[in-house]
Amino acid sequence: QVQLVESGGGLVQAGGSLRLACVASGDVANIRAMEWYRQAPGKQRELVAKITSGSSTNYADSVKGRFTISRDNAKNTWYLQINSLIFEDTAVYYCAADYLDVSTPVAARFWGQGTQVTVSS
């Protein structure tokens, strides 16, 4: 099992930056990938960034060049750096862990509670 706690959201002016953090606890060693999603009011949740345990990264086209996903293994923390914020980035941001324990085997996805990002124009 994995527990995720996000932080770092807030109210920021357009053009500004934020760094979101996702701290994982529990069976962190079996996290195969971490993803950041966002959900704007009235819209479906969308995947914006992903990083694998091998540090491969992928981004949604809408955020490429502005978002950077990274991890700090020593702190069991994954980050989403968001630069050049625009109004359309306003959403609740969630981290999600893709978990696989090959010994049992158990595959699951664990979610954090979300952190609100609001961009003012």
PDB file of N, CA, C and O in Angstrom, residues 2-50:
ATOM      1  N   VAL A   2       0.324   2.276  -0.619  1.00  0.00           N
ATOM      2  CA  VAL A   2       1.041   3.544  -0.734  1.00  0.00           C
ATOM      3  C   VAL A   2       0.098   4.678  -0.344  1.00  0.00           C
ATOM      4  O   VAL A   2      -1.083   4.671  -0.718  1.00  0.00           O
ATOM      5  N   GLN A   3       0.604   5.627   0.377  1.00  0.00           N
ATOM      6  CA  GLN A   3      -0.151   6.834   0.707  1.00  0.00           C
ATOM      7  C   GLN A   3       0.548   8.026   0.051  1.00  0.00           C
ATOM      8  O   GLN A   3       1.782   8.113   0.062  1.00  0.00           O
ATOM      9  N   LEU A   4      -0.255   8.914  -0.522  1.00  0.00           N
ATOM     10  CA  LEU A   4       0.272  10.077  -1.231  1.00  0.00           C
ATOM     11  C   LEU A   4      -0.332  11.356  -0.661  1.00  0.00           C
ATOM     12  O   LEU A   4      -1.550  11.420  -0.444  1.00  0.00           O
ATOM     13  N   VAL A   5       0.504  12.347  -0.463  1.00  0.00           N
ATOM     14  CA  VAL A   5       0.036  13.643   0.025  1.00  0.00           C
ATOM     15  C   VAL A   5       0.625  14.735  -0.852  1.00  0.00           C
ATOM     16  O   VAL A   5       1.845  14.874  -0.941  1.00  0.00           O
ATOM     17  N   GLU A   6      -0.255  15.500  -1.498  1.00  0.00           N
ATOM     18  CA  GLU A   6       0.201  16.596  -2.353  1.00  0.00           C
ATOM     19  C   GLU A   6       0.234  17.898  -1.558  1.00  0.00           C
ATOM     20  O   GLU A   6      -0.507  18.076  -0.584  1.00  0.00           O
ATOM     21  N   SER A   7       1.055  18.801  -2.032  1.00  0.00           N
ATOM     22  CA  SER A   7       1.108  20.146  -1.471  1.00  0.00           C
ATOM     23  C   SER A   7       1.664  21.084  -2.526  1.00  0.00           C
ATOM     24  O   SER A   7       2.136  20.639  -3.584  1.00  0.00           O
ATOM     25  N   GLY A   8       1.597  22.374  -2.236  1.00  0.00           N
ATOM     26  CA  GLY A   8       2.223  23.350  -3.116  1.00  0.00           C
ATOM     27  C   GLY A   8       1.271  24.153  -3.970  1.00  0.00           C
ATOM     28  O   GLY A   8       1.694  25.087  -4.659  1.00  0.00           O
ATOM     29  N   GLY A   9      -0.003  23.798  -3.957  1.00  0.00           N
ATOM     30  CA  GLY A   9      -0.956  24.567  -4.738  1.00  0.00           C
ATOM     31  C   GLY A   9      -1.194  25.934  -4.131  1.00  0.00           C
ATOM     32  O   GLY A   9      -0.728  26.247  -3.036  1.00  0.00           O
ATOM     33  N   GLY A  10      -1.925  26.750  -4.866  1.00  0.00           N
ATOM     34  CA  GLY A  10      -2.236  28.078  -4.366  1.00  0.00           C
ATOM     35  C   GLY A  10      -2.774  28.975  -5.447  1.00  0.00           C
ATOM     36  O   GLY A  10      -3.068  28.528  -6.562  1.00  0.00           O
ATOM     37  N   LEU A  11      -2.892  30.242  -5.102  1.00  0.00           N
ATOM     38  CA  LEU A  11      -3.360  31.270  -6.030  1.00  0.00           C
ATOM     39  C   LEU A  11      -2.137  32.010  -6.571  1.00  0.00           C
ATOM     40  O   LEU A  11      -1.323  32.511  -5.787  1.00  0.00           O
ATOM     41  N   VAL A  12      -2.032  32.085  -7.873  1.00  0.00           N
ATOM     42  CA  VAL A  12      -0.859  32.712  -8.484  1.00  0.00           C
ATOM     43  C   VAL A  12      -1.294  33.490  -9.721  1.00  0.00           C
ATOM     44  O   VAL A  12      -2.275  33.116 -10.387  1.00  0.00           O
ATOM     45  N   GLN A  13      -0.588  34.544 -10.014  1.00  0.00           N
ATOM     46  CA  GLN A  13      -0.902  35.334 -11.206  1.00  0.00           C
ATOM     47  C   GLN A  13      -0.406  34.635 -12.458  1.00  0.00           C
ATOM     48  O   GLN A  13       0.582  33.872 -12.423  1.00  0.00           O
ATOM     49  N   ALA A  14      -1.067  34.909 -13.537  1.00  0.00           N
ATOM     50  CA  ALA A  14      -0.633  34.377 -14.829  1.00  0.00           C
ATOM     51  C   ALA A  14       0.811  34.789 -15.082  1.00  0.00           C
ATOM     52  O   ALA A  14       1.217  35.927 -14.791  1.00  0.00           O
ATOM     53  N   GLY A  15       1.579  33.845 -15.603  1.00  0.00           N
ATOM     54  CA  GLY A  15       2.991  34.085 -15.840  1.00  0.00           C
ATOM     55  C   GLY A  15       3.881  33.630 -14.708  1.00  0.00           C
ATOM     56  O   GLY A  15       5.106  33.545 -14.869  1.00  0.00           O
ATOM     57  N   GLY A  16       3.278  33.330 -13.566  1.00  0.00           N
ATOM     58  CA  GLY A  16       4.034  32.904 -12.411  1.00  0.00           C
ATOM     59  C   GLY A  16       4.365  31.420 -12.444  1.00  0.00           C
ATOM     60  O   GLY A  16       4.118  30.727 -13.438  1.00  0.00           O
ATOM     61  N   SER A  17       4.928  30.951 -11.341  1.00  0.00           N
ATOM     62  CA  SER A  17       5.364  29.558 -11.240  1.00  0.00           C
ATOM     63  C   SER A  17       4.917  28.956  -9.913  1.00  0.00           C
ATOM     64  O   SER A  17       4.709  29.676  -8.926  1.00  0.00           O
ATOM     65  N   LEU A  18       4.785  27.649  -9.922  1.00  0.00           N
ATOM     66  CA  LEU A  18       4.496  26.881  -8.716  1.00  0.00           C
ATOM     67  C   LEU A  18       5.261  25.576  -8.794  1.00  0.00           C
ATOM     68  O   LEU A  18       5.517  25.069  -9.889  1.00  0.00           O
ATOM     69  N   ARG A  19       5.578  25.023  -7.640  1.00  0.00           N
ATOM     70  CA  ARG A  19       6.114  23.681  -7.592  1.00  0.00           C
ATOM     71  C   ARG A  19       5.236  22.850  -6.670  1.00  0.00           C
ATOM     72  O   ARG A  19       5.133  23.131  -5.474  1.00  0.00           O
ATOM     73  N   LEU A  20       4.615  21.860  -7.278  1.00  0.00           N
ATOM     74  CA  LEU A  20       3.786  20.939  -6.517  1.00  0.00           C
ATOM     75  C   LEU A  20       4.643  19.776  -6.039  1.00  0.00           C
ATOM     76  O   LEU A  20       5.571  19.355  -6.737  1.00  0.00           O
ATOM     77  N   ALA A  21       4.315  19.274  -4.874  1.00  0.00           N
ATOM     78  CA  ALA A  21       5.038  18.138  -4.316  1.00  0.00           C
ATOM     79  C   ALA A  21       4.070  17.016  -3.985  1.00  0.00           C
ATOM     80  O   ALA A  21       2.929  17.268  -3.582  1.00  0.00           O
ATOM     81  N   CYS A  22       4.536  15.805  -4.139  1.00  0.00           N
ATOM     82  CA  CYS A  22       3.758  14.614  -3.799  1.00  0.00           C
ATOM     83  C   CYS A  22       4.673  13.721  -2.960  1.00  0.00           C
ATOM     84  O   CYS A  22       5.645  13.173  -3.490  1.00  0.00           O
ATOM     85  N   VAL A  23       4.356  13.614  -1.690  1.00  0.00           N
ATOM     86  CA  VAL A  23       5.161  12.797  -0.787  1.00  0.00           C
ATOM     87  C   VAL A  23       4.508  11.434  -0.638  1.00  0.00           C
ATOM     88  O   VAL A  23       3.312  11.341  -0.318  1.00  0.00           O
ATOM     89  N   ALA A  24       5.290  10.400  -0.880  1.00  0.00           N
ATOM     90  CA  ALA A  24       4.787   9.030  -0.797  1.00  0.00           C
ATOM     91  C   ALA A  24       5.297   8.357   0.457  1.00  0.00           C
ATOM     92  O   ALA A  24       6.432   8.580   0.893  1.00  0.00           O
ATOM     93  N   SER A  25       4.454   7.514   1.025  1.00  0.00           N
ATOM     94  CA  SER A  25       4.842   6.686   2.163  1.00  0.00           C
ATOM     95  C   SER A  25       4.258   5.301   1.970  1.00  0.00           C
ATOM     96  O   SER A  25       3.362   5.091   1.155  1.00  0.00           O
ATOM     97  N   GLY A  26       4.774   4.362   2.740  1.00  0.00           N
ATOM     98  CA  GLY A  26       4.344   2.979   2.590  1.00  0.00           C
ATOM     99  C   GLY A  26       5.333   2.211   1.731  1.00  0.00           C
ATOM    100  O   GLY A  26       6.545   2.406   1.839  1.00  0.00           O
ATOM    101  N   ASP A  27       4.821   1.357   0.852  1.00  0.00           N
ATOM    102  CA  ASP A  27       5.666   0.494   0.025  1.00  0.00           C
ATOM    103  C   ASP A  27       6.142   1.262  -1.212  1.00  0.00           C
ATOM    104  O   ASP A  27       5.804   0.918  -2.350  1.00  0.00           O
ATOM    105  N   VAL A  28       6.947   2.269  -0.978  1.00  0.00           N
ATOM    106  CA  VAL A  28       7.381   3.174  -2.051  1.00  0.00           C
ATOM    107  C   VAL A  28       8.241   2.453  -3.079  1.00  0.00           C
ATOM    108  O   VAL A  28       8.243   2.808  -4.270  1.00  0.00           O
ATOM    109  N   ALA A  29       8.972   1.447  -2.664  1.00  0.00           N
ATOM    110  CA  ALA A  29       9.897   0.750  -3.571  1.00  0.00           C
ATOM    111  C   ALA A  29       9.174   0.117  -4.746  1.00  0.00           C
ATOM    112  O   ALA A  29       9.781  -0.120  -5.794  1.00  0.00           O
ATOM    113  N   ASN A  30       7.886  -0.175  -4.599  1.00  0.00           N
ATOM    114  CA  ASN A  30       7.142  -0.826  -5.674  1.00  0.00           C
ATOM    115  C   ASN A  30       6.331   0.157  -6.518  1.00  0.00           C
ATOM    116  O   ASN A  30       5.452  -0.254  -7.275  1.00  0.00           O
ATOM    117  N   ILE A  31       6.632   1.434  -6.389  1.00  0.00           N
ATOM    118  CA  ILE A  31       6.021   2.422  -7.282  1.00  0.00           C
ATOM    119  C   ILE A  31       6.765   2.375  -8.607  1.00  0.00           C
ATOM    120  O   ILE A  31       7.954   2.666  -8.674  1.00  0.00           O
ATOM    121  N   ARG A  32       6.073   2.015  -9.672  1.00  0.00           N
ATOM    122  CA  ARG A  32       6.701   1.855 -10.984  1.00  0.00           C
ATOM    123  C   ARG A  32       6.675   3.157 -11.772  1.00  0.00           C
ATOM    124  O   ARG A  32       7.526   3.374 -12.645  1.00  0.00           O
ATOM    125  N   ALA A  33       5.707   3.978 -11.494  1.00  0.00           N
ATOM    126  CA  ALA A  33       5.612   5.269 -12.176  1.00  0.00           C
ATOM    127  C   ALA A  33       4.753   6.196 -11.336  1.00  0.00           C
ATOM    128  O   ALA A  33       3.888   5.742 -10.579  1.00  0.00           O
ATOM    129  N   MET A  34       5.015   7.478 -11.482  1.00  0.00           N
ATOM    130  CA  MET A  34       4.192   8.492 -10.816  1.00  0.00           C
ATOM    131  C   MET A  34       3.645   9.424 -11.889  1.00  0.00           C
ATOM    132  O   MET A  34       4.379   9.821 -12.813  1.00  0.00           O
ATOM    133  N   GLU A  35       2.381   9.733 -11.740  1.00  0.00           N
ATOM    134  CA  GLU A  35       1.718  10.585 -12.713  1.00  0.00           C
ATOM    135  C   GLU A  35       1.081  11.774 -12.012  1.00  0.00           C
ATOM    136  O   GLU A  35       0.663  11.674 -10.862  1.00  0.00           O
ATOM    137  N   TRP A  36       1.039  12.866 -12.725  1.00  0.00           N
ATOM    138  CA  TRP A  36       0.286  14.038 -12.276  1.00  0.00           C
ATOM    139  C   TRP A  36      -0.894  14.224 -13.215  1.00  0.00           C
ATOM    140  O   TRP A  36      -0.730  14.243 -14.438  1.00  0.00           O
ATOM    141  N   TYR A  37      -2.050  14.359 -12.617  1.00  0.00           N
ATOM    142  CA  TYR A  37      -3.282  14.638 -13.336  1.00  0.00           C
ATOM    143  C   TYR A  37      -3.808  15.987 -12.877  1.00  0.00           C
ATOM    144  O   TYR A  37      -3.454  16.482 -11.809  1.00  0.00           O
ATOM    145  N   ARG A  38      -4.712  16.519 -13.668  1.00  0.00           N
ATOM    146  CA  ARG A  38      -5.431  17.693 -13.218  1.00  0.00           C
ATOM    147  C   ARG A  38      -6.884  17.596 -13.679  1.00  0.00           C
ATOM    148  O   ARG A  38      -7.191  16.951 -14.683  1.00  0.00           O
ATOM    149  N   GLN A  39      -7.736  18.265 -12.916  1.00  0.00           N
ATOM    150  CA  GLN A  39      -9.149  18.292 -13.267  1.00  0.00           C
ATOM    151  C   GLN A  39      -9.672  19.690 -13.043  1.00  0.00           C
ATOM    152  O   GLN A  39      -9.700  20.187 -11.905  1.00  0.00           O
ATOM    153  N   ALA A  40     -10.056  20.310 -14.141  1.00  0.00           N
ATOM    154  CA  ALA A  40     -10.637  21.637 -14.082  1.00  0.00           C
ATOM    155  C   ALA A  40     -12.142  21.522 -13.887  1.00  0.00           C
ATOM    156  O   ALA A  40     -12.739  20.489 -14.219  1.00  0.00           O
ATOM    157  N   PRO A  41     -12.790  22.551 -13.377  1.00  0.00           N
ATOM    158  CA  PRO A  41     -14.240  22.501 -13.156  1.00  0.00           C
ATOM    159  C   PRO A  41     -14.984  22.159 -14.435  1.00  0.00           C
ATOM    160  O   PRO A  41     -14.757  22.774 -15.485  1.00  0.00           O
ATOM    161  N   GLY A  42     -15.860  21.167 -14.356  1.00  0.00           N
ATOM    162  CA  GLY A  42     -16.672  20.787 -15.494  1.00  0.00           C
ATOM    163  C   GLY A  42     -15.945  19.986 -16.558  1.00  0.00           C
ATOM    164  O   GLY A  42     -16.515  19.711 -17.618  1.00  0.00           O
ATOM    165  N   LYS A  43     -14.691  19.623 -16.296  1.00  0.00           N
ATOM    166  CA  LYS A  43     -13.909  18.882 -17.287  1.00  0.00           C
ATOM    167  C   LYS A  43     -13.455  17.545 -16.719  1.00  0.00           C
ATOM    168  O   LYS A  43     -13.433  17.338 -15.509  1.00  0.00           O
ATOM    169  N   GLN A  44     -13.076  16.657 -17.620  1.00  0.00           N
ATOM    170  CA  GLN A  44     -12.568  15.364 -17.204  1.00  0.00           C
ATOM    171  C   GLN A  44     -11.146  15.493 -16.675  1.00  0.00           C
ATOM    172  O   GLN A  44     -10.405  16.406 -17.059  1.00  0.00           O
ATOM    173  N   ARG A  45     -10.789  14.557 -15.828  1.00  0.00           N
ATOM    174  CA  ARG A  45      -9.419  14.522 -15.319  1.00  0.00           C
ATOM    175  C   ARG A  45      -8.489  14.174 -16.466  1.00  0.00           C
ATOM    176  O   ARG A  45      -8.765  13.265 -17.245  1.00  0.00           O
ATOM    177  N   GLU A  46      -7.358  14.892 -16.578  1.00  0.00           N
ATOM    178  CA  GLU A  46      -6.421  14.643 -17.667  1.00  0.00           C
ATOM    179  C   GLU A  46      -5.022  14.419 -17.114  1.00  0.00           C
ATOM    180  O   GLU A  46      -4.608  15.046 -16.133  1.00  0.00           O
ATOM    181  N   LEU A  47      -4.307  13.533 -17.795  1.00  0.00           N
ATOM    182  CA  LEU A  47      -2.926  13.251 -17.454  1.00  0.00           C
ATOM    183  C   LEU A  47      -2.050  14.359 -18.018  1.00  0.00           C
ATOM    184  O   LEU A  47      -2.138  14.668 -19.205  1.00  0.00           O
ATOM    185  N   VAL A  48      -1.203  14.950 -17.177  1.00  0.00           N
ATOM    186  CA  VAL A  48      -0.333  16.015 -17.658  1.00  0.00           C
ATOM    187  C   VAL A  48       1.141  15.617 -17.682  1.00  0.00           C
ATOM    188  O   VAL A  48       1.900  16.120 -18.511  1.00  0.00           O
ATOM    189  N   ALA A  49       1.558  14.723 -16.792  1.00  0.00           N
ATOM    190  CA  ALA A  49       2.966  14.352 -16.768  1.00  0.00           C
ATOM    191  C   ALA A  49       3.130  13.003 -16.091  1.00  0.00           C
ATOM    192  O   ALA A  49       2.343  12.634 -15.212  1.00  0.00           O
ATOM    193  N   LYS A  50       4.177  12.296 -16.511  1.00  0.00           N
ATOM    194  CA  LYS A  50       4.461  10.974 -15.958  1.00  0.00           C
ATOM    195  C   LYS A  50       5.960  10.780 -15.889  1.00  0.00           C
ATOM    196  O   LYS A  50       6.687  11.211 -16.791  1.00  0.00           O
TER     197      LYS A  50
END
